[in-house]
């Protein structure tokens, strides 16, 4: 297939682009490089552009006969979405709708969308299945849910097919050490723990030790970036016009913040300096996915289901690229 990948130079996009190419698909990456890294994708496949720029976007999408789009081009920090909601509504909703407009103009009938566990809000049942109520508790989750709803309406009215993939906690790096996580600022737990192991940060803070969990710290479901990327390929290849699919993506196992720190200490053979800090606003105590649906319907089979192997690949990336992509 010929695939138009918006935001393909970011962390999840770049890993997916690599797997798309390995699976024999044609790829064009459309990215404004505000958070992505040019060197994370093949240079000949990169078109620099913004979703806000509808003319450039539509021209790029009309340049080739695309079979499908993938949409990774969003802002994704929960905390920032609370203090700067406008950025999230403009980019994750308004600019994202331009992608749907361009798809209609260019007659592209399928899309795989990066959604999130944050659309569920505070869980009322665990593990979370796709039919769990969606009551997001922050602007990030609300903007992602709005786009899911737009997809459903576009599908009913115009017949587009879509798969909304609701990610839990993406982590890890390409097993060969050539692609990895490089956010600025970095807010995610696993890279921050590894920065503390490397001495790039003095220590990592544990946000909250009084949650109703076995050791008092938050529990999350970490999914390897390779397995997450693979799910996009499966969703793309299975999709038919008019499909409305949603899939959770996690491993179904929860690890606490303390367990992440202990596992990282084991993997790196280093001490992880840490301190205890107050809760971070907006963090649910436990988020664990049921990914049974994608296993059953698409045959998804994670290659790195264990936290240790997720951290091992991340550790290789950070050790070999202490300054990330260096841009
Ligand atoms: N944490 C710490 N210290 C840190 C960073 C994080 O204790 O320095 C804790 C958090 O409080 C949380 C856990 O580690 O309990 C994981 O935090 P991350 O920031 O790594 O990930 P989140 O669970 O907050 O966020 C992930 C995705 C978001 C998505 C969200 C859905 O990264 O994009 O899940 O809830 F929106």
mmCIF file of C-alpha atoms and ligand atoms in Angstrom:
data_model
loop_
_atom_site.group_PDB
_atom_site.id
_atom_site.type_symbol
_atom_site.label_atom_id
_atom_site.label_comp_id
_atom_site.label_asym_id
_atom_site.label_seq_id
_atom_site.Cartn_x
_atom_site.Cartn_y
_atom_site.Cartn_z
ATOM 1 C CA UNK A 1 0.000 0.000 0.000
ATOM 2 C CA UNK A 2 0.975 3.607 -0.419
ATOM 3 C CA UNK A 3 0.729 5.282 2.994
ATOM 4 C CA UNK A 4 0.744 8.972 3.974
ATOM 5 C CA UNK A 5 2.138 9.238 7.503
ATOM 6 C CA UNK A 6 1.405 12.516 9.309
ATOM 7 C CA UNK A 7 3.818 12.965 12.195
ATOM 8 C CA UNK A 8 5.967 10.099 10.971
ATOM 9 C CA UNK A 9 9.208 11.590 12.313
ATOM 10 C CA UNK A 10 8.135 11.340 15.963
ATOM 11 C CA UNK A 11 8.820 8.547 18.442
ATOM 12 C CA UNK A 12 5.961 6.204 17.525
ATOM 13 C CA UNK A 13 5.703 7.396 13.907
ATOM 14 C CA UNK A 14 9.345 6.724 13.046
ATOM 15 C CA UNK A 15 9.237 3.158 14.364
ATOM 16 C CA UNK A 16 6.032 2.538 12.420
ATOM 17 C CA UNK A 17 7.535 3.996 9.232
ATOM 18 C CA UNK A 18 10.435 1.590 9.531
ATOM 19 C CA UNK A 19 8.107 -1.418 9.886
ATOM 20 C CA UNK A 20 5.894 -0.207 7.020
ATOM 21 C CA UNK A 21 8.945 -0.114 4.747
ATOM 22 C CA UNK A 22 10.110 -3.525 5.971
ATOM 23 C CA UNK A 23 6.629 -4.903 5.178
ATOM 24 C CA UNK A 24 6.961 -3.630 1.597
ATOM 25 C CA UNK A 25 4.693 -0.580 1.789
ATOM 26 C CA UNK A 26 5.418 2.791 0.172
ATOM 27 C CA UNK A 27 5.642 5.670 2.643
ATOM 28 C CA UNK A 28 5.580 9.464 2.626
ATOM 29 C CA UNK A 29 6.191 11.193 5.951
ATOM 30 C CA UNK A 30 4.525 14.592 6.441
ATOM 31 C CA UNK A 31 5.963 16.280 9.526
ATOM 32 C CA UNK A 32 6.623 19.850 10.671
ATOM 33 C CA UNK A 33 9.569 18.606 12.771
ATOM 34 C CA UNK A 34 8.332 20.573 15.781
ATOM 35 C CA UNK A 35 8.841 17.451 17.865
ATOM 36 C CA UNK A 36 9.984 14.901 15.302
ATOM 37 C CA UNK A 37 13.541 14.270 14.127
ATOM 38 C CA UNK A 38 14.466 14.412 10.435
ATOM 39 C CA UNK A 39 17.182 11.799 10.906
ATOM 40 C CA UNK A 40 14.698 9.257 12.257
ATOM 41 C CA UNK A 41 13.172 8.714 8.793
ATOM 42 C CA UNK A 42 14.655 8.179 5.298
ATOM 43 C CA UNK A 43 15.353 11.678 3.966
ATOM 44 C CA UNK A 44 13.859 11.038 0.513
ATOM 45 C CA UNK A 45 10.504 10.184 2.071
ATOM 46 C CA UNK A 46 10.154 13.298 4.231
ATOM 47 C CA UNK A 47 7.920 16.222 3.249
ATOM 48 C CA UNK A 48 8.232 19.086 5.709
ATOM 49 C CA UNK A 49 4.793 20.541 6.332
ATOM 50 C CA UNK A 50 2.214 21.442 8.923
ATOM 51 C CA UNK A 51 -1.320 20.104 9.332
ATOM 52 C CA UNK A 52 -2.398 23.725 9.852
ATOM 53 C CA UNK A 53 -1.395 24.487 6.255
ATOM 54 C CA UNK A 54 -4.322 22.944 4.389
ATOM 55 C CA UNK A 55 -3.057 23.887 0.903
ATOM 56 C CA UNK A 56 0.365 22.296 1.379
ATOM 57 C CA UNK A 57 -1.208 19.303 3.077
ATOM 58 C CA UNK A 58 -3.753 18.742 0.316
ATOM 59 C CA UNK A 59 -1.128 19.173 -2.410
ATOM 60 C CA UNK A 60 1.131 16.650 -0.644
ATOM 61 C CA UNK A 61 -1.714 14.170 -0.379
ATOM 62 C CA UNK A 62 -2.683 14.609 -4.010
ATOM 63 C CA UNK A 63 0.912 14.151 -5.196
ATOM 64 C CA UNK A 64 0.576 10.348 -5.222
ATOM 65 C CA UNK A 65 -2.317 7.896 -5.139
ATOM 66 C CA UNK A 66 -2.364 7.057 -1.418
ATOM 67 C CA UNK A 67 -4.337 4.083 -0.123
ATOM 68 C CA UNK A 68 -4.315 5.171 3.505
ATOM 69 C CA UNK A 69 -3.151 7.742 6.028
ATOM 70 C CA UNK A 70 -1.723 7.356 9.507
ATOM 71 C CA UNK A 71 -2.024 10.167 12.005
ATOM 72 C CA UNK A 72 0.685 10.584 14.670
ATOM 73 C CA UNK A 73 0.961 14.387 14.493
ATOM 74 C CA UNK A 74 -0.431 15.400 17.874
ATOM 75 C CA UNK A 75 0.658 16.992 21.129
ATOM 76 C CA UNK A 76 0.691 14.411 23.887
ATOM 77 C CA UNK A 77 1.554 15.842 27.317
ATOM 78 C CA UNK A 78 -1.275 15.531 29.809
ATOM 79 C CA UNK A 79 0.104 18.232 32.146
ATOM 80 C CA UNK A 80 0.703 20.711 29.345
ATOM 81 C CA UNK A 81 -2.806 20.129 28.018
ATOM 82 C CA UNK A 82 -4.172 21.399 31.332
ATOM 83 C CA UNK A 83 -2.119 24.621 31.301
ATOM 84 C CA UNK A 84 -2.226 25.197 27.521
ATOM 85 C CA UNK A 85 -5.522 23.712 26.321
ATOM 86 C CA UNK A 86 -5.608 25.934 23.232
ATOM 87 C CA UNK A 87 -2.512 24.237 21.819
ATOM 88 C CA UNK A 88 -4.267 20.863 22.195
ATOM 89 C CA UNK A 89 -7.634 21.891 20.761
ATOM 90 C CA UNK A 90 -5.964 23.635 17.809
ATOM 91 C CA UNK A 91 -3.500 20.900 16.956
ATOM 92 C CA UNK A 92 -5.242 17.694 18.045
ATOM 93 C CA UNK A 93 -8.713 18.699 16.839
ATOM 94 C CA UNK A 94 -8.726 21.606 14.399
ATOM 95 C CA UNK A 95 -5.488 20.804 12.543
ATOM 96 C CA UNK A 96 -6.246 17.103 12.663
ATOM 97 C CA UNK A 97 -9.576 17.771 10.922
ATOM 98 C CA UNK A 98 -7.527 19.239 8.062
ATOM 99 C CA UNK A 99 -6.094 15.781 7.580
ATOM 100 C CA UNK A 100 -9.621 14.435 7.089
ATOM 101 C CA UNK A 101 -10.409 17.296 4.695
ATOM 102 C CA UNK A 102 -7.285 16.592 2.670
ATOM 103 C CA UNK A 103 -8.095 12.881 2.648
ATOM 104 C CA UNK A 104 -11.529 13.620 1.188
ATOM 105 C CA UNK A 105 -10.044 16.010 -1.383
ATOM 106 C CA UNK A 106 -7.483 13.403 -2.419
ATOM 107 C CA UNK A 107 -9.879 10.467 -2.174
ATOM 108 C CA UNK A 108 -7.939 8.595 0.523
ATOM 109 C CA UNK A 109 -10.405 6.291 2.240
ATOM 110 C CA UNK A 110 -8.602 4.750 5.246
ATOM 111 C CA UNK A 111 -6.830 6.017 8.331
ATOM 112 C CA UNK A 112 -5.038 4.588 11.366
ATOM 113 C CA UNK A 113 -5.243 7.015 14.283
ATOM 114 C CA UNK A 114 -3.094 7.290 17.447
ATOM 115 C CA UNK A 115 -5.589 7.424 20.267
ATOM 116 C CA UNK A 116 -4.873 6.915 23.926
ATOM 117 C CA UNK A 117 -5.792 5.338 27.239
ATOM 118 C CA UNK A 118 -6.340 8.928 28.364
ATOM 119 C CA UNK A 119 -9.727 8.842 26.576
ATOM 120 C CA UNK A 120 -11.014 6.498 29.326
ATOM 121 C CA UNK A 121 -10.305 8.796 32.282
ATOM 122 C CA UNK A 122 -10.316 7.221 35.731
ATOM 123 C CA UNK A 123 -10.982 3.503 35.286
ATOM 124 C CA UNK A 124 -14.145 2.040 36.737
ATOM 125 C CA UNK A 125 -13.005 -1.499 35.859
ATOM 126 C CA UNK A 126 -9.610 -3.122 35.293
ATOM 127 C CA UNK A 127 -8.251 -4.323 32.924
ATOM 128 C CA UNK A 128 -9.735 -1.726 30.592
ATOM 129 C CA UNK A 129 -11.529 -3.063 27.529
ATOM 130 C CA UNK A 130 -12.575 -1.038 24.484
ATOM 131 C CA UNK A 131 -16.159 -0.816 25.777
ATOM 132 C CA UNK A 132 -15.085 0.864 29.037
ATOM 133 C CA UNK A 133 -16.786 4.299 29.376
ATOM 134 C CA UNK A 134 -14.786 7.118 27.817
ATOM 135 C CA UNK A 135 -14.799 10.002 30.301
ATOM 136 C CA UNK A 136 -11.441 11.756 29.910
ATOM 137 C CA UNK A 137 -10.251 13.857 32.839
ATOM 138 C CA UNK A 138 -7.893 16.218 30.995
ATOM 139 C CA UNK A 139 -7.875 18.252 27.747
ATOM 140 C CA UNK A 140 -5.418 15.846 26.090
ATOM 141 C CA UNK A 141 -7.811 12.924 26.519
ATOM 142 C CA UNK A 142 -10.787 15.059 25.492
ATOM 143 C CA UNK A 143 -9.122 16.197 22.244
ATOM 144 C CA UNK A 144 -8.219 12.623 21.323
ATOM 145 C CA UNK A 145 -11.771 11.472 22.050
ATOM 146 C CA UNK A 146 -13.173 14.311 19.907
ATOM 147 C CA UNK A 147 -11.114 13.119 16.978
ATOM 148 C CA UNK A 148 -12.297 9.543 17.507
ATOM 149 C CA UNK A 149 -15.861 10.874 17.384
ATOM 150 C CA UNK A 150 -15.124 12.827 14.199
ATOM 151 C CA UNK A 151 -13.761 9.640 12.647
ATOM 152 C CA UNK A 152 -16.947 7.753 13.483
ATOM 153 C CA UNK A 153 -19.114 10.517 11.969
ATOM 154 C CA UNK A 154 -16.947 10.751 8.836
ATOM 155 C CA UNK A 155 -17.093 7.005 8.492
ATOM 156 C CA UNK A 156 -20.891 6.930 8.699
ATOM 157 C CA UNK A 157 -21.341 9.857 6.324
ATOM 158 C CA UNK A 158 -18.493 9.398 3.842
ATOM 159 C CA UNK A 159 -17.622 5.739 4.222
ATOM 160 C CA UNK A 160 -14.019 6.126 5.384
ATOM 161 C CA UNK A 161 -12.493 3.172 7.211
ATOM 162 C CA UNK A 162 -10.580 3.805 10.402
ATOM 163 C CA UNK A 163 -8.763 2.095 13.230
ATOM 164 C CA UNK A 164 -8.303 4.094 16.446
ATOM 165 C CA UNK A 165 -5.490 2.538 18.468
ATOM 166 C CA UNK A 166 -5.673 3.428 22.145
ATOM 167 C CA UNK A 167 -2.126 3.279 23.423
ATOM 168 C CA UNK A 168 -1.236 2.653 27.041
ATOM 169 C CA UNK A 169 2.413 3.476 27.959
ATOM 170 C CA UNK A 170 4.703 3.293 24.932
ATOM 171 C CA UNK A 171 8.341 2.674 25.835
ATOM 172 C CA UNK A 172 11.560 1.053 24.610
ATOM 173 C CA UNK A 173 13.542 1.504 21.416
ATOM 174 C CA UNK A 174 14.327 -0.282 18.170
ATOM 175 C CA UNK A 175 16.054 -3.559 19.106
ATOM 176 C CA UNK A 176 19.039 -2.694 16.863
ATOM 177 C CA UNK A 177 19.603 0.536 18.786
ATOM 178 C CA UNK A 178 19.124 2.881 15.819
ATOM 179 C CA UNK A 179 15.788 4.517 16.706
ATOM 180 C CA UNK A 180 14.585 5.597 20.116
ATOM 181 C CA UNK A 181 12.848 8.081 22.333
ATOM 182 C CA UNK A 182 14.030 11.712 22.262
ATOM 183 C CA UNK A 183 11.492 14.185 23.669
ATOM 184 C CA UNK A 184 12.224 17.738 24.747
ATOM 185 C CA UNK A 185 11.217 18.190 27.487
ATOM 186 C CA UNK A 186 11.205 14.537 28.556
ATOM 187 C CA UNK A 187 8.408 13.759 31.000
ATOM 188 C CA UNK A 188 8.051 9.973 30.648
ATOM 189 C CA UNK A 189 9.110 7.672 33.434
ATOM 190 C CA UNK A 190 11.361 5.129 31.696
ATOM 191 C CA UNK A 191 13.668 7.602 29.909
ATOM 192 C CA UNK A 192 13.895 9.706 33.087
ATOM 193 C CA UNK A 193 14.835 6.648 35.142
ATOM 194 C CA UNK A 194 17.543 5.795 32.609
ATOM 195 C CA UNK A 195 18.811 9.400 32.599
ATOM 196 C CA UNK A 196 19.234 9.058 36.357
ATOM 197 C CA UNK A 197 21.134 5.779 35.800
ATOM 198 C CA UNK A 198 23.446 7.512 33.307
ATOM 199 C CA UNK A 199 23.993 10.581 35.444
ATOM 200 C CA UNK A 200 22.292 12.790 32.852
ATOM 201 C CA UNK A 201 19.876 13.742 35.656
ATOM 202 C CA UNK A 202 20.743 13.770 39.344
ATOM 203 C CA UNK A 203 17.718 11.676 40.249
ATOM 204 C CA UNK A 204 14.189 10.722 39.285
ATOM 205 C CA UNK A 205 11.185 11.730 41.383
ATOM 206 C CA UNK A 206 8.469 9.247 42.313
ATOM 207 C CA UNK A 207 5.236 11.188 41.922
ATOM 208 C CA UNK A 208 3.050 9.957 44.770
ATOM 209 C CA UNK A 209 3.650 7.101 47.235
ATOM 210 C CA UNK A 210 0.200 7.017 48.834
ATOM 211 C CA UNK A 211 -1.887 5.561 46.007
ATOM 212 C CA UNK A 212 -4.158 2.608 46.651
ATOM 213 C CA UNK A 213 -1.734 0.164 45.000
ATOM 214 C CA UNK A 214 0.452 -2.607 46.473
ATOM 215 C CA UNK A 215 3.494 -0.346 47.006
ATOM 216 C CA UNK A 216 1.696 3.014 46.990
ATOM 217 C CA UNK A 217 3.021 4.145 43.586
ATOM 218 C CA UNK A 218 1.134 4.359 40.268
ATOM 219 C CA UNK A 219 0.746 1.264 38.145
ATOM 220 C CA UNK A 220 1.000 1.414 34.343
ATOM 221 C CA UNK A 221 0.915 -1.001 31.416
ATOM 222 C CA UNK A 222 4.104 -0.549 29.358
ATOM 223 C CA UNK A 223 4.101 -1.598 25.714
ATOM 224 C CA UNK A 224 7.202 -1.902 23.553
ATOM 225 C CA UNK A 225 7.411 0.585 20.711
ATOM 226 C CA UNK A 226 8.115 -2.221 18.218
ATOM 227 C CA UNK A 227 4.952 -4.108 19.237
ATOM 228 C CA UNK A 228 2.954 -0.888 19.086
ATOM 229 C CA UNK A 229 4.290 -0.122 15.605
ATOM 230 C CA UNK A 230 3.488 -3.674 14.504
ATOM 231 C CA UNK A 231 -0.137 -3.184 15.572
ATOM 232 C CA UNK A 232 -0.399 -0.281 13.106
ATOM 233 C CA UNK A 233 0.673 -2.509 10.242
ATOM 234 C CA UNK A 234 -1.865 -5.173 11.221
ATOM 235 C CA UNK A 235 -4.658 -2.590 11.513
ATOM 236 C CA UNK A 236 -3.760 -1.047 8.171
ATOM 237 C CA UNK A 237 -3.629 -4.351 6.335
ATOM 238 C CA UNK A 238 -6.914 -5.605 7.823
ATOM 239 C CA UNK A 239 -8.919 -2.446 7.208
ATOM 240 C CA UNK A 240 -11.780 -2.340 4.729
ATOM 241 C CA UNK A 241 -13.717 0.735 3.535
ATOM 242 C CA UNK A 242 -16.269 1.800 6.119
ATOM 243 C CA UNK A 243 -14.621 -0.133 8.979
ATOM 244 C CA UNK A 244 -14.881 1.456 12.402
ATOM 245 C CA UNK A 245 -12.343 -0.291 14.605
ATOM 246 C CA UNK A 246 -10.936 0.511 18.034
ATOM 247 C CA UNK A 247 -8.195 -1.445 19.769
ATOM 248 C CA UNK A 248 -6.436 -1.090 23.097
ATOM 249 C CA UNK A 249 -2.704 -1.613 23.089
ATOM 250 C CA UNK A 250 -0.940 -2.695 26.228
ATOM 251 C CA UNK A 251 0.417 -5.963 27.618
ATOM 252 C CA UNK A 252 -2.190 -6.520 30.308
ATOM 253 C CA UNK A 253 0.430 -6.370 33.087
ATOM 254 C CA UNK A 254 0.763 -3.456 35.447
ATOM 255 C CA UNK A 255 4.090 -2.289 36.890
ATOM 256 C CA UNK A 256 4.434 0.277 39.641
ATOM 257 C CA UNK A 257 6.841 3.203 39.487
ATOM 258 C CA UNK A 258 9.004 1.450 42.106
ATOM 259 C CA UNK A 259 9.006 -1.749 40.028
ATOM 260 C CA UNK A 260 10.151 0.246 36.989
ATOM 261 C CA UNK A 261 13.021 1.726 39.019
ATOM 262 C CA UNK A 262 14.008 -1.703 40.429
ATOM 263 C CA UNK A 263 13.880 -3.339 36.996
ATOM 264 C CA UNK A 264 15.967 -0.538 35.494
ATOM 265 C CA UNK A 265 18.541 -0.962 38.284
ATOM 266 C CA UNK A 266 18.768 -4.658 37.427
ATOM 267 C CA UNK A 267 19.024 -4.101 33.660
ATOM 268 C CA UNK A 268 21.608 -1.316 33.882
ATOM 269 C CA UNK A 269 23.557 -2.705 36.829
ATOM 270 C CA UNK A 270 23.516 0.803 38.251
ATOM 271 C CA UNK A 271 21.920 2.523 41.147
ATOM 272 C CA UNK A 272 18.973 4.760 40.268
ATOM 273 C CA UNK A 273 19.017 7.791 42.545
ATOM 274 C CA UNK A 274 15.412 8.712 43.345
ATOM 275 C CA UNK A 275 13.307 10.747 45.724
ATOM 276 C CA UNK A 276 9.688 10.745 46.777
ATOM 277 C CA UNK A 277 7.585 13.676 45.574
ATOM 278 C CA UNK A 278 3.919 14.677 45.732
ATOM 279 C CA UNK A 279 1.376 13.199 43.318
ATOM 280 C CA UNK A 280 1.279 14.634 39.798
ATOM 281 C CA UNK A 281 -2.184 16.110 39.160
ATOM 282 C CA UNK A 282 -4.343 14.042 36.814
ATOM 283 C CA UNK A 283 -2.598 10.673 37.305
ATOM 284 C CA UNK A 284 -4.979 7.729 37.792
ATOM 285 C CA UNK A 285 -3.630 5.120 40.250
ATOM 286 C CA UNK A 286 -3.816 2.144 37.874
ATOM 287 C CA UNK A 287 -4.068 1.904 34.071
ATOM 288 C CA UNK A 288 -3.936 -1.608 32.664
ATOM 289 C CA UNK A 289 -5.230 -2.640 29.244
ATOM 290 C CA UNK A 290 -7.041 -5.639 27.984
ATOM 291 C CA UNK A 291 -5.665 -6.072 24.466
ATOM 292 C CA UNK A 292 -7.569 -9.278 23.894
ATOM 293 C CA UNK A 293 -9.542 -7.751 21.037
ATOM 294 C CA UNK A 294 -6.556 -7.013 18.805
ATOM 295 C CA UNK A 295 -5.040 -10.397 19.665
ATOM 296 C CA UNK A 296 -8.273 -12.130 18.695
ATOM 297 C CA UNK A 297 -9.203 -10.083 15.628
ATOM 298 C CA UNK A 298 -5.802 -9.265 14.117
ATOM 299 C CA UNK A 299 -3.494 -11.881 15.610
ATOM 300 C CA UNK A 300 -1.321 -9.257 17.341
ATOM 301 C CA UNK A 301 1.451 -10.994 19.270
ATOM 302 C CA UNK A 302 3.855 -8.825 21.259
ATOM 303 C CA UNK A 303 7.533 -9.672 20.835
ATOM 304 C CA UNK A 304 8.658 -7.767 23.950
ATOM 305 C CA UNK A 305 5.867 -8.242 26.492
ATOM 306 C CA UNK A 306 8.110 -8.017 29.564
ATOM 307 C CA UNK A 307 9.210 -4.815 31.231
ATOM 308 C CA UNK A 308 12.800 -6.038 31.414
ATOM 309 C CA UNK A 309 13.150 -6.396 27.635
ATOM 310 C CA UNK A 310 11.412 -3.050 27.094
ATOM 311 C CA UNK A 311 13.918 -1.342 29.396
ATOM 312 C CA UNK A 312 16.867 -3.256 27.857
ATOM 313 C CA UNK A 313 16.167 -1.812 24.410
ATOM 314 C CA UNK A 314 15.612 1.681 25.831
ATOM 315 C CA UNK A 315 18.879 1.402 27.763
ATOM 316 C CA UNK A 316 20.826 0.483 24.632
ATOM 317 C CA UNK A 317 19.399 3.493 22.791
ATOM 318 C CA UNK A 318 20.122 5.993 25.599
ATOM 319 C CA UNK A 319 23.617 4.615 26.247
ATOM 320 C CA UNK A 320 24.557 4.765 22.578
ATOM 321 C CA UNK A 321 22.800 8.122 21.979
ATOM 322 C CA UNK A 322 23.205 10.151 25.167
ATOM 323 C CA UNK A 323 22.081 13.261 23.274
ATOM 324 C CA UNK A 324 19.255 11.536 21.406
ATOM 325 C CA UNK A 325 19.223 12.405 17.702
ATOM 326 C CA UNK A 326 21.477 15.361 18.458
ATOM 327 C CA UNK A 327 19.325 17.936 16.651
HETATM 328 N N1 LIG B 1 6.230 9.282 36.945
HETATM 329 C C1 LIG B 1 7.009 9.504 38.049
HETATM 330 N N2 LIG B 1 8.102 10.311 37.885
HETATM 331 C C2 LIG B 1 8.421 10.913 36.716
HETATM 332 C C3 LIG B 1 7.614 10.666 35.584
HETATM 333 C C4 LIG B 1 6.507 9.844 35.744
HETATM 334 O O1 LIG B 1 6.757 9.001 39.124
HETATM 335 O O2 LIG B 1 9.415 11.648 36.660
HETATM 336 C C5 LIG B 1 5.067 8.395 37.086
HETATM 337 C C6 LIG B 1 3.761 9.058 36.697
HETATM 338 O O3 LIG B 1 3.218 9.721 37.788
HETATM 339 C C7 LIG B 1 2.947 7.872 36.224
HETATM 340 C C8 LIG B 1 3.992 6.895 35.673
HETATM 341 O O4 LIG B 1 5.231 7.320 36.198
HETATM 342 O O5 LIG B 1 2.342 7.261 37.315
HETATM 343 C C9 LIG B 1 4.079 6.934 34.159
HETATM 344 O O6 LIG B 1 4.218 8.285 33.757
HETATM 345 P P1 LIG B 1 4.528 8.710 32.258
HETATM 346 O O7 LIG B 1 4.633 10.193 32.262
HETATM 347 O O8 LIG B 1 5.692 7.941 31.749
HETATM 348 O O9 LIG B 1 3.261 8.211 31.459
HETATM 349 P P2 LIG B 1 1.721 8.545 31.691
HETATM 350 O O10 LIG B 1 1.107 7.296 32.247
HETATM 351 O O11 LIG B 1 1.484 9.791 32.430
HETATM 352 O O12 LIG B 1 1.300 8.891 30.207
HETATM 353 C C10 LIG B 1 1.021 7.936 29.255
HETATM 354 C C11 LIG B 1 1.353 8.511 27.896
HETATM 355 C C12 LIG B 1 0.504 9.729 27.618
HETATM 356 C C13 LIG B 1 -0.945 9.323 27.775
HETATM 357 C C14 LIG B 1 -1.182 8.736 29.130
HETATM 358 C C15 LIG B 1 -2.587 8.228 29.248
HETATM 359 O O13 LIG B 1 2.708 8.852 27.829
HETATM 360 O O14 LIG B 1 0.726 10.205 26.319
HETATM 361 O O15 LIG B 1 -0.327 7.629 29.336
HETATM 362 O O16 LIG B 1 -2.986 8.253 30.572
HETATM 363 F F1 LIG B 1 -1.744 10.394 27.667
#
